[in-house]
């Protein structure tokens, strides 16, 4: 094994049959509370930790939520510690990034992991295109995702999209629909995490008049609204356990029974589900039904976070910039491109688009104003003198408020001032004090 900071999986066979050549691997817990658990690493990246969004979820309290990442490369498995509190240990050495080229034993917290690296390379099918619908990805990891979804789109199989918030799962779901033979039929979205438990069953399956208090008329559910097309079930991992068998029954029997109804109604559609959890791990911990997981994960992909595919940052940013400015020839300034490349993107593609909006509409070029800096990175104002702490806090609030108000108003100052219920002259003075910009208009006062 060798220490290495960066590896990129290679492609073989341009055109038809393009593949991502990597050394496949598996991981096994050989000691600790989760001893006996194992998993095959069959996608470009794999995360071990205790959080809901990992591929192998441990119960060891000494392990961080996202403790380490294993990435398949042509030479072996690139291990990267994700900034864990207690570290990843190889013998007596704490490692941050290392290339595993042979079977290796590691320790995380009180858990011992054995990583088994295959001797031969395998080819993961990869799209020849760098676009899938509105999704853009030049990286091997995203072209692998595109390759899987292109094949899935041509059939009616159920698709499960897993990945962090903001990676573009809904964009991919819409691309699946657009590439299918159902493209001319409805695409209906239902967010399973945004609805209260007492409402979601009716939203899914509909209800009859008088089914419950407030049901003054019959109503169709998402399944019937999407009939003939695609139903996108977002945040499926948040669906209550008692509703999961009802969803499974609907998918298996291709029919729904409205709440308060006696008759079933058939439907013909494709389901695409998405979650920021790893459902296989949720099954292991009893928070998601195994039979429903298998029914949803006929075609399953994990969409990698933006920080794991830095080569996609510039193409995505430039695409956003051209769309926002209606200028198909617009390019990124070199200094902005450098800042984008050096950022870690905790908010993924959604955050990248927000940053480009600030640049395109507001003319912001200052790094501190461009990026969504987490609260944990801000100075502790309680250690400062009162008046200095108050000034910093108020300025931070005003900057965030005014920036968001301008975003909502499309950069138009008059509209932003009206929506904020602030005098136009006052709003302009705030812009000047904070060195922000909005769309030019006649000023008052």
PDB file of C-alpha atoms in Angstrom, residues 25-197:
ATOM      1  CA  UNK A  25     -13.350  -4.536  -2.824  1.00  0.00           C
ATOM      2  CA  UNK A  26     -15.340  -5.579   0.230  1.00  0.00           C
ATOM      3  CA  UNK A  27     -15.235  -4.574   3.889  1.00  0.00           C
ATOM      4  CA  UNK A  28     -15.864  -6.747   6.961  1.00  0.00           C
ATOM      5  CA  UNK A  29     -16.165  -5.936  10.663  1.00  0.00           C
ATOM      6  CA  UNK A  30     -13.874  -8.448  12.370  1.00  0.00           C
ATOM      7  CA  UNK A  31     -13.993  -7.078  15.920  1.00  0.00           C
ATOM      8  CA  UNK A  32     -16.261  -4.788  17.915  1.00  0.00           C
ATOM      9  CA  UNK A  33     -19.999  -4.377  18.580  1.00  0.00           C
ATOM     10  CA  UNK A  34     -20.847  -4.971  14.898  1.00  0.00           C
ATOM     11  CA  UNK A  35     -18.562  -7.980  14.356  1.00  0.00           C
ATOM     12  CA  UNK A  36     -19.720 -10.188  11.490  1.00  0.00           C
ATOM     13  CA  UNK A  37     -21.212  -7.428   9.380  1.00  0.00           C
ATOM     14  CA  UNK A  38     -19.835  -7.052   5.868  1.00  0.00           C
ATOM     15  CA  UNK A  39     -20.574  -5.256   2.618  1.00  0.00           C
ATOM     16  CA  UNK A  40     -19.471  -5.366  -1.000  1.00  0.00           C
ATOM     17  CA  UNK A  41     -18.186  -2.068  -2.386  1.00  0.00           C
ATOM     18  CA  UNK A  42     -19.895  -2.090  -5.775  1.00  0.00           C
ATOM     19  CA  UNK A  43     -20.025   1.659  -6.478  1.00  0.00           C
ATOM     20  CA  UNK A  44     -17.222   4.214  -6.903  1.00  0.00           C
ATOM     21  CA  UNK A  45     -17.396   5.470  -3.298  1.00  0.00           C
ATOM     22  CA  UNK A  46     -18.371   3.901   0.027  1.00  0.00           C
ATOM     23  CA  UNK A  47     -18.711   5.545   3.466  1.00  0.00           C
ATOM     24  CA  UNK A  48     -18.301   3.951   6.905  1.00  0.00           C
ATOM     25  CA  UNK A  49     -19.645   5.656  10.040  1.00  0.00           C
ATOM     26  CA  UNK A  50     -22.541   5.884  12.487  1.00  0.00           C
ATOM     27  CA  UNK A  51     -24.775   8.353  10.617  1.00  0.00           C
ATOM     28  CA  UNK A  52     -27.860   7.737   8.510  1.00  0.00           C
ATOM     29  CA  UNK A  53     -26.131   8.621   5.228  1.00  0.00           C
ATOM     30  CA  UNK A  54     -23.370   5.997   5.314  1.00  0.00           C
ATOM     31  CA  UNK A  55     -23.054   2.696   3.435  1.00  0.00           C
ATOM     32  CA  UNK A  56     -21.836   0.648   6.422  1.00  0.00           C
ATOM     33  CA  UNK A  57     -23.386   1.941   9.624  1.00  0.00           C
ATOM     34  CA  UNK A  58     -21.624   1.076  12.869  1.00  0.00           C
ATOM     35  CA  UNK A  59     -22.962   1.342  16.434  1.00  0.00           C
ATOM     36  CA  UNK A  60     -19.564   2.055  18.013  1.00  0.00           C
ATOM     37  CA  UNK A  61     -19.934   5.397  19.846  1.00  0.00           C
ATOM     38  CA  UNK A  62     -16.213   6.091  19.284  1.00  0.00           C
ATOM     39  CA  UNK A  63     -16.833   6.213  15.519  1.00  0.00           C
ATOM     40  CA  UNK A  64     -17.853   9.493  13.825  1.00  0.00           C
ATOM     41  CA  UNK A  65     -21.032   9.931  11.771  1.00  0.00           C
ATOM     42  CA  UNK A  66     -19.028   9.894   8.524  1.00  0.00           C
ATOM     43  CA  UNK A  67     -15.759   8.380   9.657  1.00  0.00           C
ATOM     44  CA  UNK A  68     -13.995   7.234   6.510  1.00  0.00           C
ATOM     45  CA  UNK A  69     -14.547   7.051   2.774  1.00  0.00           C
ATOM     46  CA  UNK A  70     -13.372   4.233   0.506  1.00  0.00           C
ATOM     47  CA  UNK A  71     -13.054   5.109  -3.199  1.00  0.00           C
ATOM     48  CA  UNK A  72     -12.425   2.534  -5.912  1.00  0.00           C
ATOM     49  CA  UNK A  73      -9.516   3.390  -8.239  1.00  0.00           C
ATOM     50  CA  UNK A  74      -7.603   1.465 -10.934  1.00  0.00           C
ATOM     51  CA  UNK A  75      -4.681   0.854  -8.543  1.00  0.00           C
ATOM     52  CA  UNK A  76      -6.635  -0.085  -5.415  1.00  0.00           C
ATOM     53  CA  UNK A  77      -8.931   1.414  -2.788  1.00  0.00           C
ATOM     54  CA  UNK A  78      -8.272   5.007  -1.740  1.00  0.00           C
ATOM     55  CA  UNK A  79      -9.071   5.407   1.963  1.00  0.00           C
ATOM     56  CA  UNK A  80      -9.705   8.904   3.277  1.00  0.00           C
ATOM     57  CA  UNK A  81     -10.496   9.776   6.882  1.00  0.00           C
ATOM     58  CA  UNK A  82     -13.358  12.298   6.850  1.00  0.00           C
ATOM     59  CA  UNK A  83     -11.981  14.381   9.714  1.00  0.00           C
ATOM     60  CA  UNK A  84     -13.093  11.876  12.363  1.00  0.00           C
ATOM     61  CA  UNK A  85     -12.623  12.733  16.033  1.00  0.00           C
ATOM     62  CA  UNK A  86     -10.796   9.536  17.013  1.00  0.00           C
ATOM     63  CA  UNK A  87      -9.040   8.817  13.751  1.00  0.00           C
ATOM     64  CA  UNK A  88      -8.471   5.865  11.448  1.00  0.00           C
ATOM     65  CA  UNK A  89      -5.561   3.672  12.481  1.00  0.00           C
ATOM     66  CA  UNK A  90      -3.311   1.340  10.516  1.00  0.00           C
ATOM     67  CA  UNK A  91      -1.325  -0.456  13.190  1.00  0.00           C
ATOM     68  CA  UNK A  92       0.086   2.298  15.426  1.00  0.00           C
ATOM     69  CA  UNK A  93      -0.168   4.947  12.718  1.00  0.00           C
ATOM     70  CA  UNK A  94      -3.066   7.354  12.316  1.00  0.00           C
ATOM     71  CA  UNK A  95      -3.793   7.821   8.616  1.00  0.00           C
ATOM     72  CA  UNK A  96      -5.676  10.552   6.784  1.00  0.00           C
ATOM     73  CA  UNK A  97      -5.362   9.270   3.216  1.00  0.00           C
ATOM     74  CA  UNK A  98      -3.800   6.072   1.940  1.00  0.00           C
ATOM     75  CA  UNK A  99      -4.065   3.803  -1.094  1.00  0.00           C
ATOM     76  CA  UNK A 100      -4.827   0.179  -0.192  1.00  0.00           C
ATOM     77  CA  UNK A 101      -3.491  -2.207  -2.814  1.00  0.00           C
ATOM     78  CA  UNK A 102      -3.827  -5.434  -0.793  1.00  0.00           C
ATOM     79  CA  UNK A 103      -5.996  -6.790   2.025  1.00  0.00           C
ATOM     80  CA  UNK A 104      -5.640  -4.466   5.010  1.00  0.00           C
ATOM     81  CA  UNK A 105      -6.834  -4.353   8.618  1.00  0.00           C
ATOM     82  CA  UNK A 106      -7.854  -0.974  10.090  1.00  0.00           C
ATOM     83  CA  UNK A 107      -9.136   0.267  13.431  1.00  0.00           C
ATOM     84  CA  UNK A 108     -11.814   2.940  13.884  1.00  0.00           C
ATOM     85  CA  UNK A 109     -12.856   3.616  17.471  1.00  0.00           C
ATOM     86  CA  UNK A 110     -13.219   0.216  19.117  1.00  0.00           C
ATOM     87  CA  UNK A 111     -14.003  -1.483  15.799  1.00  0.00           C
ATOM     88  CA  UNK A 112     -11.624  -3.435  13.567  1.00  0.00           C
ATOM     89  CA  UNK A 113     -12.305  -3.488   9.824  1.00  0.00           C
ATOM     90  CA  UNK A 114     -10.814  -5.789   7.203  1.00  0.00           C
ATOM     91  CA  UNK A 115     -10.742  -4.352   3.680  1.00  0.00           C
ATOM     92  CA  UNK A 116     -10.362  -7.032   1.005  1.00  0.00           C
ATOM     93  CA  UNK A 117      -9.074  -5.682  -2.331  1.00  0.00           C
ATOM     94  CA  UNK A 118      -9.706  -7.674  -5.513  1.00  0.00           C
ATOM     95  CA  UNK A 119      -6.602  -8.601  -7.493  1.00  0.00           C
ATOM     96  CA  UNK A 120      -8.089  -7.794 -10.907  1.00  0.00           C
ATOM     97  CA  UNK A 121      -9.706  -4.657 -12.275  1.00  0.00           C
ATOM     98  CA  UNK A 122     -13.400  -4.663 -13.087  1.00  0.00           C
ATOM     99  CA  UNK A 123     -15.258  -2.343 -15.449  1.00  0.00           C
ATOM    100  CA  UNK A 124     -18.203  -0.372 -14.133  1.00  0.00           C
ATOM    101  CA  UNK A 125     -20.394   0.670 -17.088  1.00  0.00           C
ATOM    102  CA  UNK A 126     -20.095   4.379 -17.784  1.00  0.00           C
ATOM    103  CA  UNK A 127     -22.064   6.733 -20.024  1.00  0.00           C
ATOM    104  CA  UNK A 128     -20.322   8.248 -23.031  1.00  0.00           C
ATOM    105  CA  UNK A 129     -22.203  11.506 -22.341  1.00  0.00           C
ATOM    106  CA  UNK A 130     -21.381  14.220 -19.818  1.00  0.00           C
ATOM    107  CA  UNK A 131     -25.053  15.183 -19.547  1.00  0.00           C
ATOM    108  CA  UNK A 132     -28.182  13.363 -18.491  1.00  0.00           C
ATOM    109  CA  UNK A 133     -31.134  15.683 -18.869  1.00  0.00           C
ATOM    110  CA  UNK A 134     -30.185  18.855 -17.004  1.00  0.00           C
ATOM    111  CA  UNK A 135     -27.586  17.033 -14.908  1.00  0.00           C
ATOM    112  CA  UNK A 136     -23.931  17.620 -15.825  1.00  0.00           C
ATOM    113  CA  UNK A 137     -20.992  15.419 -14.883  1.00  0.00           C
ATOM    114  CA  UNK A 138     -17.629  14.964 -16.561  1.00  0.00           C
ATOM    115  CA  UNK A 139     -16.259  12.877 -13.677  1.00  0.00           C
ATOM    116  CA  UNK A 140     -16.098   9.111 -13.918  1.00  0.00           C
ATOM    117  CA  UNK A 141     -18.303   8.789 -10.837  1.00  0.00           C
ATOM    118  CA  UNK A 142     -21.135  10.822 -12.389  1.00  0.00           C
ATOM    119  CA  UNK A 143     -20.794   9.178 -15.781  1.00  0.00           C
ATOM    120  CA  UNK A 144     -21.210   5.862 -13.974  1.00  0.00           C
ATOM    121  CA  UNK A 145     -24.445   7.217 -12.442  1.00  0.00           C
ATOM    122  CA  UNK A 146     -25.583   8.433 -15.877  1.00  0.00           C
ATOM    123  CA  UNK A 147     -24.826   5.023 -17.393  1.00  0.00           C
ATOM    124  CA  UNK A 148     -26.991   3.188 -14.854  1.00  0.00           C
ATOM    125  CA  UNK A 149     -29.853   5.668 -15.187  1.00  0.00           C
ATOM    126  CA  UNK A 150     -29.787   5.721 -18.994  1.00  0.00           C
ATOM    127  CA  UNK A 151     -30.420   1.963 -19.000  1.00  0.00           C
ATOM    128  CA  UNK A 152     -33.052   2.203 -16.278  1.00  0.00           C
ATOM    129  CA  UNK A 153     -34.902   4.978 -18.128  1.00  0.00           C
ATOM    130  CA  UNK A 154     -35.475   2.730 -21.127  1.00  0.00           C
ATOM    131  CA  UNK A 155     -37.458   0.276 -18.995  1.00  0.00           C
ATOM    132  CA  UNK A 156     -40.109   0.700 -16.308  1.00  0.00           C
ATOM    133  CA  UNK A 157     -37.977  -0.475 -13.371  1.00  0.00           C
ATOM    134  CA  UNK A 158     -38.277   1.317 -10.050  1.00  0.00           C
ATOM    135  CA  UNK A 159     -35.247   3.521  -9.359  1.00  0.00           C
ATOM    136  CA  UNK A 160     -33.775   4.443  -5.971  1.00  0.00           C
ATOM    137  CA  UNK A 161     -31.543   7.538  -5.799  1.00  0.00           C
ATOM    138  CA  UNK A 162     -29.476   7.919  -2.634  1.00  0.00           C
ATOM    139  CA  UNK A 163     -27.234  10.855  -1.802  1.00  0.00           C
ATOM    140  CA  UNK A 164     -26.737  13.911   0.372  1.00  0.00           C
ATOM    141  CA  UNK A 165     -29.128  16.836   0.236  1.00  0.00           C
ATOM    142  CA  UNK A 166     -28.393  19.139  -2.666  1.00  0.00           C
ATOM    143  CA  UNK A 167     -26.645  16.655  -4.981  1.00  0.00           C
ATOM    144  CA  UNK A 168     -29.408  16.889  -7.605  1.00  0.00           C
ATOM    145  CA  UNK A 169     -31.582  13.821  -7.034  1.00  0.00           C
ATOM    146  CA  UNK A 170     -34.749  15.509  -8.316  1.00  0.00           C
ATOM    147  CA  UNK A 171     -32.904  16.725 -11.423  1.00  0.00           C
ATOM    148  CA  UNK A 172     -31.902  13.114 -12.104  1.00  0.00           C
ATOM    149  CA  UNK A 173     -35.448  11.890 -11.452  1.00  0.00           C
ATOM    150  CA  UNK A 174     -36.796  14.347 -14.025  1.00  0.00           C
ATOM    151  CA  UNK A 175     -34.096  13.241 -16.471  1.00  0.00           C
ATOM    152  CA  UNK A 176     -35.171   9.606 -16.052  1.00  0.00           C
ATOM    153  CA  UNK A 177     -38.738  10.621 -16.840  1.00  0.00           C
ATOM    154  CA  UNK A 178     -37.691  12.714 -19.856  1.00  0.00           C
ATOM    155  CA  UNK A 179     -35.619   9.829 -21.281  1.00  0.00           C
ATOM    156  CA  UNK A 180     -38.424   7.287 -20.875  1.00  0.00           C
ATOM    157  CA  UNK A 181     -41.374   6.395 -23.058  1.00  0.00           C
ATOM    158  CA  UNK A 182     -43.552   8.161 -20.449  1.00  0.00           C
ATOM    159  CA  UNK A 183     -41.997  11.570 -21.138  1.00  0.00           C
ATOM    160  CA  UNK A 184     -45.244  13.055 -22.460  1.00  0.00           C
ATOM    161  CA  UNK A 185     -47.210  11.967 -19.396  1.00  0.00           C
ATOM    162  CA  UNK A 186     -47.271  13.552 -15.891  1.00  0.00           C
ATOM    163  CA  UNK A 187     -44.262  13.837 -13.596  1.00  0.00           C
ATOM    164  CA  UNK A 188     -45.589  14.144 -10.028  1.00  0.00           C
ATOM    165  CA  UNK A 189     -43.479  14.823  -6.930  1.00  0.00           C
ATOM    166  CA  UNK A 190     -44.458  13.890  -3.373  1.00  0.00           C
ATOM    167  CA  UNK A 191     -42.091  14.843  -0.535  1.00  0.00           C
ATOM    168  CA  UNK A 192     -42.536  12.142   2.108  1.00  0.00           C
ATOM    169  CA  UNK A 193     -40.565  14.157   4.651  1.00  0.00           C
ATOM    170  CA  UNK A 194     -42.560  17.386   4.362  1.00  0.00           C
ATOM    171  CA  UNK A 195     -46.033  16.060   5.198  1.00  0.00           C
ATOM    172  CA  UNK A 196     -47.426  15.210   8.656  1.00  0.00           C
ATOM    173  CA  UNK A 197     -48.228  11.510   9.294  1.00  0.00           C
TER     174      UNK A 197
END
